Coordinates of C-alpha atoms and ligand atoms in Angstrom, one line a residue:
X1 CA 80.1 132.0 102.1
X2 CA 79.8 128.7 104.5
X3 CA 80.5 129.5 108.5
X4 CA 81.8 126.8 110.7
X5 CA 79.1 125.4 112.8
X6 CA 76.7 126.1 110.0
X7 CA 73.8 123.3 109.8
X8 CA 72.8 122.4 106.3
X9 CA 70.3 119.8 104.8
X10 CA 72.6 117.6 102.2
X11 CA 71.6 115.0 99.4
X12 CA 74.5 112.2 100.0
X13 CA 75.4 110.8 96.1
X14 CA 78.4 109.4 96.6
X15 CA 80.9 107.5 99.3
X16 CA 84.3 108.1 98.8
X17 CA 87.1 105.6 99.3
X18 CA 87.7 106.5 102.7
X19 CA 84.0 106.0 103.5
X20 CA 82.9 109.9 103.8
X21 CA 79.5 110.4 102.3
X22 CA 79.7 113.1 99.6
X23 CA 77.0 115.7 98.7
X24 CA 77.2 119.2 96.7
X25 CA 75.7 122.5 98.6
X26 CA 75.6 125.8 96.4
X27 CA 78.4 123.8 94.0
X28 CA 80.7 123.8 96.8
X29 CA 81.8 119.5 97.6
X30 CA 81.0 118.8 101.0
X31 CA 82.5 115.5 103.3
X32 CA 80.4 114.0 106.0
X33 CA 82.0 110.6 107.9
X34 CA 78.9 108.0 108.3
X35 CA 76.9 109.3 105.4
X36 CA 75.6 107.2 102.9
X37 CA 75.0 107.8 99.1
X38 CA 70.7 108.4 99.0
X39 CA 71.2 109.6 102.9
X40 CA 69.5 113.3 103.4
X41 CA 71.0 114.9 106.2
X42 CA 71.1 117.6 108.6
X43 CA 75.1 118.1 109.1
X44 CA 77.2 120.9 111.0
X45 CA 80.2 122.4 109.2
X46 CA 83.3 121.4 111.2
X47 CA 85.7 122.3 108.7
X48 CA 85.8 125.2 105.9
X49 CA 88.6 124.5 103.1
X50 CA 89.2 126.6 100.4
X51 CA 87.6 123.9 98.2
X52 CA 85.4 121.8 100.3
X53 CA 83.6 121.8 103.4
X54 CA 83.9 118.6 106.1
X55 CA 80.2 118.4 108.1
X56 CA 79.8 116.1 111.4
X57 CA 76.8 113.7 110.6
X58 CA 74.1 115.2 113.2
X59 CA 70.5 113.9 111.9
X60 CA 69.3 111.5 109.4
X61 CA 66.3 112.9 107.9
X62 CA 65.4 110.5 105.2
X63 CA 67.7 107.1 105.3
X64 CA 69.5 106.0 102.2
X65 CA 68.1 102.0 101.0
X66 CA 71.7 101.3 100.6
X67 CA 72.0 101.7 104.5
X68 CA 73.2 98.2 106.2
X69 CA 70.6 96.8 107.9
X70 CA 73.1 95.1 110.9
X71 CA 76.0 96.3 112.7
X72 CA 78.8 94.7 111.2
X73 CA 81.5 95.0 113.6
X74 CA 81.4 96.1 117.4
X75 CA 84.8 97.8 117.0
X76 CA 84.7 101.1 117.6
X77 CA 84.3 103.2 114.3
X78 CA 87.5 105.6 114.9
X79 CA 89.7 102.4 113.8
X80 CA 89.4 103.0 110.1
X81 CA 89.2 99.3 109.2
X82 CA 86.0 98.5 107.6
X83 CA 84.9 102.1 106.8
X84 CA 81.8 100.9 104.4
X85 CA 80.7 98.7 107.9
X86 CA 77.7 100.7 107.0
X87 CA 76.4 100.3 103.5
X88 CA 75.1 97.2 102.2
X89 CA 77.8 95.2 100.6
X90 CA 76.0 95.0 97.3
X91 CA 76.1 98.8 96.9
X92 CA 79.9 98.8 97.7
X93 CA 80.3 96.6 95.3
X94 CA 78.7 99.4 92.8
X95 CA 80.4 102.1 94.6
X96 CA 84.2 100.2 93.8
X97 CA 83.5 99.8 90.0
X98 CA 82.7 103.5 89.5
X99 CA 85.4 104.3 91.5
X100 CA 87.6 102.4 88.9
X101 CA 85.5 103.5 86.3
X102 CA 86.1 107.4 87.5
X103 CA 90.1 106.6 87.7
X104 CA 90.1 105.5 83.7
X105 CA 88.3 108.1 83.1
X106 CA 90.2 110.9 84.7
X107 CA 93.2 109.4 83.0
X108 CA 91.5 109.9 79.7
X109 CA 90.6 106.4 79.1
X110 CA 86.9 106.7 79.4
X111 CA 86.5 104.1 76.4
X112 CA 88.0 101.5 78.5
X113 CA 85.4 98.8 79.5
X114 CA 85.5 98.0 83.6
X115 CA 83.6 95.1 84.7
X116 CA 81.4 94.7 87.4
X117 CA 83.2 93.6 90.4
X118 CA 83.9 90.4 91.2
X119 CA 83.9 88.9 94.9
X120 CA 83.8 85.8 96.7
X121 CA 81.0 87.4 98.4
X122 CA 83.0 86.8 102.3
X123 CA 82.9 90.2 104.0
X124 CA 84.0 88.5 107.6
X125 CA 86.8 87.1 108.9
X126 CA 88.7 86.9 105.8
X127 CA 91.9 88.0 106.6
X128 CA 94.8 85.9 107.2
X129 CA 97.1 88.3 108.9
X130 CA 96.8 91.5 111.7
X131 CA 99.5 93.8 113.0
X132 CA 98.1 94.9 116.4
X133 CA 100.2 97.8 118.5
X134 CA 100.6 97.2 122.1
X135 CA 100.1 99.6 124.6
X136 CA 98.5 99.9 128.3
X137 CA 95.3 100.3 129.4
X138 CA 94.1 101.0 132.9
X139 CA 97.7 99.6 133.8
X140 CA 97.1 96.2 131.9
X141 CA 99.1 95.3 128.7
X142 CA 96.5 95.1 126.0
X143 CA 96.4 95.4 121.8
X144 CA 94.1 97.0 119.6
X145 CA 93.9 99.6 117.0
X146 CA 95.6 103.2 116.5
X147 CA 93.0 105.5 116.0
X148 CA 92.8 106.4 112.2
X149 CA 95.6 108.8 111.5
X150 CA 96.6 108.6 115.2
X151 CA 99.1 106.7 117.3
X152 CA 96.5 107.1 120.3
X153 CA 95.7 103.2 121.0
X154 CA 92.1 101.9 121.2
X155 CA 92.0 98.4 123.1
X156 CA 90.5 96.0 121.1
X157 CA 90.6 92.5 120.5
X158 CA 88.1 91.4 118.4
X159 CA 87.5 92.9 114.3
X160 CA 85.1 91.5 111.9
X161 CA 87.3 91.0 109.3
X162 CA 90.2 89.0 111.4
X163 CA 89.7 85.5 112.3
X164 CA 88.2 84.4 115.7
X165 CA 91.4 82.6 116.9
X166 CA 93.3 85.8 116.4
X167 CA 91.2 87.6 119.3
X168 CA 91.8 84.5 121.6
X169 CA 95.5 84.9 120.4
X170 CA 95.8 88.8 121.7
X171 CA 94.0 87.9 125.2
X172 CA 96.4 85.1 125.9
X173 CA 99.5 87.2 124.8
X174 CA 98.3 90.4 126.8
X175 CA 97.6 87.9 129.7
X176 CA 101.1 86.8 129.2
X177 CA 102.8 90.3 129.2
X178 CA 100.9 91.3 132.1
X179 CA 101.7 87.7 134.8
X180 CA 105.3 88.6 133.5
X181 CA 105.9 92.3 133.9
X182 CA 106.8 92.0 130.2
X183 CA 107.1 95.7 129.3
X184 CA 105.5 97.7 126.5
X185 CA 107.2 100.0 124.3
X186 CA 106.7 103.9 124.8
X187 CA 106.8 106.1 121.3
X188 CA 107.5 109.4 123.3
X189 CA 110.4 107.7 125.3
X190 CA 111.8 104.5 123.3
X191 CA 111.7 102.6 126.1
X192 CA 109.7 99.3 127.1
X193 CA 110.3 96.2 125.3
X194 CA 106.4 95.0 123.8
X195 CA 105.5 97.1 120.0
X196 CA 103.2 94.8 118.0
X197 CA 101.6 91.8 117.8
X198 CA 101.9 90.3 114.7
X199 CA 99.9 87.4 113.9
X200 CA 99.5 85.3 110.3
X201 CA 97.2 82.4 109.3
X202 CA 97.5 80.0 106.4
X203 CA 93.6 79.5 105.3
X204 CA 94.0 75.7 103.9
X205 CA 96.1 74.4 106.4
X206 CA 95.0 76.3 109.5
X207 CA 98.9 76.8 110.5
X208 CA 99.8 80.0 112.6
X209 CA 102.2 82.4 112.9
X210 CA 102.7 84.6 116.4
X211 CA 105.1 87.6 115.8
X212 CA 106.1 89.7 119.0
X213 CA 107.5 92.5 117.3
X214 CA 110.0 94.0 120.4
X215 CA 112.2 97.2 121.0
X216 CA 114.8 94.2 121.8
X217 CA 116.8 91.0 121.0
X218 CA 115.4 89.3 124.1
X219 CA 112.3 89.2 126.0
X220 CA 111.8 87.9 129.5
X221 CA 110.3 84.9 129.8
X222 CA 110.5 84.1 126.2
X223 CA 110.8 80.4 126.1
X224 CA 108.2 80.0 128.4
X225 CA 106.2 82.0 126.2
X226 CA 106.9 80.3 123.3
X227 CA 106.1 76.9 124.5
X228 CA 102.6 78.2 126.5
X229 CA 101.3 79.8 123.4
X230 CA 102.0 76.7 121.3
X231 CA 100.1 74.3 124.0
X232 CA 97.0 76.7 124.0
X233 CA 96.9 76.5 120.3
X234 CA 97.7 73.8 118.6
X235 CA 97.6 75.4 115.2
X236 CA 100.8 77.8 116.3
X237 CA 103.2 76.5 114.0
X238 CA 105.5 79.1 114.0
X239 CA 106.7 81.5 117.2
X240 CA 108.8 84.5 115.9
X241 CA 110.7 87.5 117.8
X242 CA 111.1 90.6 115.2
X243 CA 113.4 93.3 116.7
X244 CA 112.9 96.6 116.1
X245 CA 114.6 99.5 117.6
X246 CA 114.0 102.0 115.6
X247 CA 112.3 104.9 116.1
X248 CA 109.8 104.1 112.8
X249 CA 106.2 104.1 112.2
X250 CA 107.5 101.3 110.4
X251 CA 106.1 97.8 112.1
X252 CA 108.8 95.4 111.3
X253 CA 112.6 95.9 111.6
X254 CA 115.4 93.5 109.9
X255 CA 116.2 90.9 112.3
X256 CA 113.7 87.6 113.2
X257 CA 114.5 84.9 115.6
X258 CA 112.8 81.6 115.9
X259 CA 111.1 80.9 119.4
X260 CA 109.4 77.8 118.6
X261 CA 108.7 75.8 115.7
X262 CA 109.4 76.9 112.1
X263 CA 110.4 80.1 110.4
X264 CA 107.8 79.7 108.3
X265 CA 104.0 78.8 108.1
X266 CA 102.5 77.0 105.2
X267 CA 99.2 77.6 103.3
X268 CA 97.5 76.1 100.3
X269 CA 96.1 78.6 97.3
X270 CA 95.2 77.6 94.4
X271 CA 95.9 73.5 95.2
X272 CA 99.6 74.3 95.6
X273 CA 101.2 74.6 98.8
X274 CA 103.5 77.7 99.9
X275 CA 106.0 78.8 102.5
X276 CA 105.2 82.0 104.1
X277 CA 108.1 83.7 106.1
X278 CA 107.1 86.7 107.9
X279 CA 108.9 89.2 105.9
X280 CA 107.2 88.2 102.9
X281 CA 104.0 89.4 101.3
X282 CA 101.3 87.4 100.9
X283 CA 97.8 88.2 99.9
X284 CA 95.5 88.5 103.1
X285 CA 92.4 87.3 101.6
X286 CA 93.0 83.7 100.8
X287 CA 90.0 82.5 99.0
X288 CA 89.8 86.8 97.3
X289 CA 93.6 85.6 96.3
X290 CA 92.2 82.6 94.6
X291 CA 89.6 84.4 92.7
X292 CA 91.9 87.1 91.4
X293 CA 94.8 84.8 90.1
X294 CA 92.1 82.8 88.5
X295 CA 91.0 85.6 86.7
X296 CA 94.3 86.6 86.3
X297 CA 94.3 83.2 84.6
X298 CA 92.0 83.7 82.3
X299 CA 93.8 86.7 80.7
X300 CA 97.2 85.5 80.8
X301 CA 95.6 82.3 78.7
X302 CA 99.0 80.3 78.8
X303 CA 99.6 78.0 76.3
X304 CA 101.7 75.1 75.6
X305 CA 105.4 75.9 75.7
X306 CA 104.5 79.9 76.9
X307 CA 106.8 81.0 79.4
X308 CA 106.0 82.9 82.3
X309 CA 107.4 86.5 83.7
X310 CA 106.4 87.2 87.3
X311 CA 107.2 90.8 88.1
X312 CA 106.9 91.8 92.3
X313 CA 106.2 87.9 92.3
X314 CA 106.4 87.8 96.3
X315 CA 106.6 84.4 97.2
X316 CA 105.6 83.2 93.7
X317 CA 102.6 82.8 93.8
X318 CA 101.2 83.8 90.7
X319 CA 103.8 82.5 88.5
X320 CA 103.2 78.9 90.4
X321 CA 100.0 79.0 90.2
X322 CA 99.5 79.9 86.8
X323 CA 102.0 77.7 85.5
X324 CA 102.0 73.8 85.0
X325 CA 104.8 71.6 85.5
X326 CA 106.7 72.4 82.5
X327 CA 106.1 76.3 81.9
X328 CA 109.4 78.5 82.3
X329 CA 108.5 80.2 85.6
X330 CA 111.3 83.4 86.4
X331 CA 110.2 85.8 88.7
X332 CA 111.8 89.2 90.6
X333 CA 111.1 90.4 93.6
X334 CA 112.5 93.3 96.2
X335 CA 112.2 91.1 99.5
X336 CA 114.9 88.4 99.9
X337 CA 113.0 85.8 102.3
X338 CA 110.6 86.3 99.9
X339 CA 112.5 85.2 97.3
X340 CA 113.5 82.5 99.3
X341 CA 110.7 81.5 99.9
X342 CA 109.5 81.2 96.2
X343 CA 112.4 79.2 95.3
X344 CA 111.3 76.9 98.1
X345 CA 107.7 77.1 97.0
X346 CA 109.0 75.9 93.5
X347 CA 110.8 72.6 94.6
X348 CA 107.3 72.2 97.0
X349 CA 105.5 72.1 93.8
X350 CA 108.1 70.0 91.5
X351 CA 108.2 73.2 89.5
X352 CA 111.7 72.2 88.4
X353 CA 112.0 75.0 85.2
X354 CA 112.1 78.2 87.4
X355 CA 114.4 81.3 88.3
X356 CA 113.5 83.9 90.7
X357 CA 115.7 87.3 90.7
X358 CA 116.1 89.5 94.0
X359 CA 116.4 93.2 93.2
X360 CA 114.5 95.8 92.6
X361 CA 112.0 95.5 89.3
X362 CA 112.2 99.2 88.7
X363 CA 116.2 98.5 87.0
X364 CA 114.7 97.7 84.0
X365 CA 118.0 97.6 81.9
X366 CA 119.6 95.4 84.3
X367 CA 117.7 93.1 86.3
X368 CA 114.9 93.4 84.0
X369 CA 116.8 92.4 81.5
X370 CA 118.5 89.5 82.9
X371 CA 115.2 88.4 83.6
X372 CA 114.0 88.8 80.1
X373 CA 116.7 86.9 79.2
X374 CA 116.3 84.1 81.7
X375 CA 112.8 83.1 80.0
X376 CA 115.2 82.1 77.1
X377 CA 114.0 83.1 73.3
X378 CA 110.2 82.9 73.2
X379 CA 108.6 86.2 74.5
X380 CA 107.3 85.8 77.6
X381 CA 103.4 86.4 79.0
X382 CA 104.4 88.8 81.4
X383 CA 102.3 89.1 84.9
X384 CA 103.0 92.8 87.2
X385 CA 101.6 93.1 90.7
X386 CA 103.4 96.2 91.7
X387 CA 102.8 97.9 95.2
X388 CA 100.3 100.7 95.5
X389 CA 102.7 103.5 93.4
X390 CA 102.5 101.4 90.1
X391 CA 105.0 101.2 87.6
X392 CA 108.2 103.1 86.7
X393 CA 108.3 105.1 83.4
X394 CA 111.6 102.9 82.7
X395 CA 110.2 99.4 83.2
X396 CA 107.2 100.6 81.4
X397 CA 109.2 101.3 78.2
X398 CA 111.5 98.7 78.6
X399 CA 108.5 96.1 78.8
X400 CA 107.1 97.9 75.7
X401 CA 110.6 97.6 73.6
X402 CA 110.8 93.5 74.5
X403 CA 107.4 93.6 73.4
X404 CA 105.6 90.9 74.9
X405 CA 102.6 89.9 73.4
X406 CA 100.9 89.9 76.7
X407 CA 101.3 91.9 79.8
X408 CA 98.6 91.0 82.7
X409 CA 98.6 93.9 85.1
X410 CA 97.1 93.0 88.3
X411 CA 96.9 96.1 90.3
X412 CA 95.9 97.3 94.1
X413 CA 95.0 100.9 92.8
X414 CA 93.4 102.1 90.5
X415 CA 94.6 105.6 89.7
X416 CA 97.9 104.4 89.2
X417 CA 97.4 101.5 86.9
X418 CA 94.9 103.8 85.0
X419 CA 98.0 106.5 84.5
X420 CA 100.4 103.2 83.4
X421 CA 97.7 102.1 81.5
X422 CA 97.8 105.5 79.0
X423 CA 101.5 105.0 78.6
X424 CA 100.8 101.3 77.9
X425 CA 98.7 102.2 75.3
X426 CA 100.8 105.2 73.8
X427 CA 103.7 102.5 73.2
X428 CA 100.8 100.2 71.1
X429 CA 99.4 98.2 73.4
X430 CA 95.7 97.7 73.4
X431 CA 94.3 97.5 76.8
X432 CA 91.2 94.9 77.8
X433 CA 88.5 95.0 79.8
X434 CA 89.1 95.8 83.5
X435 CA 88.1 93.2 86.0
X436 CA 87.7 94.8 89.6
X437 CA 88.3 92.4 92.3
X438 CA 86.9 92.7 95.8
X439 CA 89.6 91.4 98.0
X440 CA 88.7 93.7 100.7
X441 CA 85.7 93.7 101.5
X442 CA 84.0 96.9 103.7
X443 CA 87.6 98.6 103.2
X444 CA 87.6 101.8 100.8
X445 CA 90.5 99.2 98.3
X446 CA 89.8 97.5 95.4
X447 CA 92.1 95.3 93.1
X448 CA 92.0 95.2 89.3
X449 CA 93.5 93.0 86.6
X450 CA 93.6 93.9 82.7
X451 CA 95.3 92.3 79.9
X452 CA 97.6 94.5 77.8
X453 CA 97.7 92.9 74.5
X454 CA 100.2 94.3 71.9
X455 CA 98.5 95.3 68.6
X456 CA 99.7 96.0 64.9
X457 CA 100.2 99.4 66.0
X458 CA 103.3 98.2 68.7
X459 CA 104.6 96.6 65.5
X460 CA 104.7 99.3 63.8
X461 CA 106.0 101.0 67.1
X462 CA 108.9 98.5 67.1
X463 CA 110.2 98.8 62.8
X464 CA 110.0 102.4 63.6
X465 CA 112.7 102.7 66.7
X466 CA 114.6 100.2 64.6
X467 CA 114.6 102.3 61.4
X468 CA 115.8 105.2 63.7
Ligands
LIG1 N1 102.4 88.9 93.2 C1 102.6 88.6 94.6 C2 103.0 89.9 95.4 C3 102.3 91.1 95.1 S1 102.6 92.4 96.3 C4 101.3 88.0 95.2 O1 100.3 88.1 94.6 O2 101.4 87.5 96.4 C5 103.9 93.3 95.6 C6 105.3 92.6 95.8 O3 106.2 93.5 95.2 C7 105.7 92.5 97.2 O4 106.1 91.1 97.4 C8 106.9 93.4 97.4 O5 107.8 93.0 98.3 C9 107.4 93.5 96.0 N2 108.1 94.8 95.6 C10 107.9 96.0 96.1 N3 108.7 96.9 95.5 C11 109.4 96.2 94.6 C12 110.4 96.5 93.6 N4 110.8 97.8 93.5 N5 110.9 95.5 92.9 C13 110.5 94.3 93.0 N6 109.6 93.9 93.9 C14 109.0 94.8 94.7

């Protein structure tokens, strides 16, 4: 019934998570990039799916009030980052709680209560790390930005959301590569040495990491390099060569080498102070990370003589942060320098009563177990941060049959804690009010945390699968 090309007038009502406006035309759903929710439009049909239609933004008839007033960033739009650089950040902040609201509620848990959103109320400069690709422009090394869904490079040194230094960082490094012939890596070929730069800041203590991910175990010119960058900036603490010669969309490969300085950079969250080494996560919104794990906090209400179960702890953060000197503190995590790291972290913060586990949290009867048994007879308050894809069905019902009191999920999707959350709940667990948390600001994410709190029902649960 709709033709490509086709211009229709639209009432925007909604932004999605990747920042299209959405509008309804004849009951069919219709996507337009740049639109904002209160926006009429004029907009041509570019695409014609068999349930939706995509429309290029081509006239604003009436603008939306939730329009931003100010350009936010002077990158160009096509890089994905920030794609609600348009709407005022109040708005967005509406926008992410109904988008957690709508994933409870397609999961069937409309009676949950979701809070409004917390932030910290930054929207600049508040990331503390940046992967940028290399490649050549006009002949001269430079870095930028893929285009979204694209390996086409966009040059670009500067994004609102990165720190200044970072952008005087890349032009030094480019200017580097180029005095030096230092070659940049070719997808289509696998040659050429140069693949990413990848640079990391600790907040508190201002320390820096400079990562030259390379299609080799060398680079010409290295040492040099490495001593340059660190007169220029001071706060360089740490000059890393990553090797990767894979051919991977995947940044980082296995092996690092130390230039200059440390293997590590140090920040301080939360009035402790941790070691960061590159292949370990760390949240990229320092003062966003603070604000969460206090809140995080707040549910997990230790008390005297609770012990604490960190599960996908990273570098321990959580666990260290939540915990006072004498709280049992044992963690598990996937990445081994991570690991290390947290074990480091523990002695940094005379955290003597700890155990951190390297393995995969998904073996629940295994390492799960162990772990379970490591926090010694009391049940433990038990803290997830899983990646994006949630929990496994296995952990879930193992967590459920040691029956924790507590479980604090703190979660970087929403659809998938809302699904964990029903089988949370069909085990006996009663699950709290949802607390959004804005830790990326003008990005289509949004964090969550929620207490899981075992009810009479769980007990009930429990004398059951014992009587069978
Ligand atoms: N809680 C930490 C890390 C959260 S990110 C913090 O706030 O900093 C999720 C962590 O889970 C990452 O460190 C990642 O390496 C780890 N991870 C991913 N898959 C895992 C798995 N299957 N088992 C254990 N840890 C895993």
């Amino acid at each position: 019934m709709f033709r490509k090309n086709e211009i229709l007038t639209l009432d925007i009502t909604e932004v999605n998570n990747l920042g299209c406006g959405v509008a309804k035309k004849d009951g069919v759903v219709v996507f337009v990039k740049g639109a904002v929710s209160g926006d009429r439009v004029e907009a041509k049909i570019i695409k014609v799916a068999k349930s939706f239609l995509v429309g290029r933004l081509e006239k604003i008839l009436t603008p939306s009030p939730h329009r931003a007033k100010e350009e936010f960033c002077k990158a160009p739009l096509a890089c994905g980052g920030c794609v609600y650089r348009h709407i005022e950040y109040e708005h967005e902040l509406d926008m992410k709680r109904r988008y957690v609201e709508g994933a409870f509620r397609k999961a069937g848990l409309s009676d949950v209560v979701v809070d409004k959103v917390r932030s910290t109320g930054a929207c600049r400069g508040y990331r503390n790390k940046a992967q940028y690709p290399f490649g050549l422009a006009s002949g001269k090394v430079r870095v930028g930005f893929y285009e979204s869904k694209t390996h086409k490079l966009m040059p670009c040194f500067s994004c609102a959301l990165q720190p200044p230094l970072f952008e005087d960082i890349c032009r030094f490094v480019c200017e580097f590569a180029d005095e030096n012939a230092i070659s940049v890596y070719d997808e289509k070929t696998g040659k050429g040495l140069l693949r990413h730069l990848y640079l990391r800041e600790g907040k508190n203590t201002g320390e820096v990491m400079v990562c030259l991910v390379a299609n080799g175990k060398e680079l010409p010119e290295e040492e040099r390099f490495a001593r340059e960058i660190c007169a220029a900036f001071p706060r360089v603490k740490s000059v890393m060569l990553n090797t990767n010669a894979k051919d991977t969309s995947v940044i980082l490969g296995d092996q690092y080498r130390t230039l200059a300085g440390r293997e590590y950079i140090e920040d301080i969250l939360c009035g402790k102070r941790f070691r960061i080494a590159p292949a370990a996560f760390y949240q990229v919104n320092h003062d966003g990370a603070e604000l969460l794990y206090g809140i995080a906090a707040e549910k997990a209400a230790l008390g005297e003589g609770d012990t604490l179960l960190d599960l996908y702890c990273g570098i321990g953060t959580i666990g260290l942060s939540l915990a006072d000197k004498d709280t049992r503190v044992v963690g598990v995590e996937l990445v081994e320098d991570a690991v290390r790291c947290a074990k480091e972290n523990a002695m940094l913060g005379g955290m003597e009563n700890t155990c951190f586990f390297c393995g995969d949290a998904g073996d629940a009867e295994r390492l799960v177990k162990e772990a379970f048994e490591a926090c010694g007879d009391a049940r433990p308050v038990v803290v997830v941060d899983p990646p994006r894809k949630g929990l496994d069905g296995k952990l879930i019902s193992y967590l459920a049959g040691q029956a924790p009191e507590k479980i604090v999920y703190v979660s970087c999707d929403p659809d998938t804690l809302a699904r964990d959350c029903v089988i949370f709940r069909s085990y006996g667990y009663e699950i709290g009010t949802v607390t959004p948390v804005d830790m990326f600001p003008k990005t289509g994410h949004v964090e969550s945390v929620v207490c899981l709190t075992r009810s009479d029902k769980a007990t009930s649960y429990n004398a059951l699968r014992r009587v069978i």
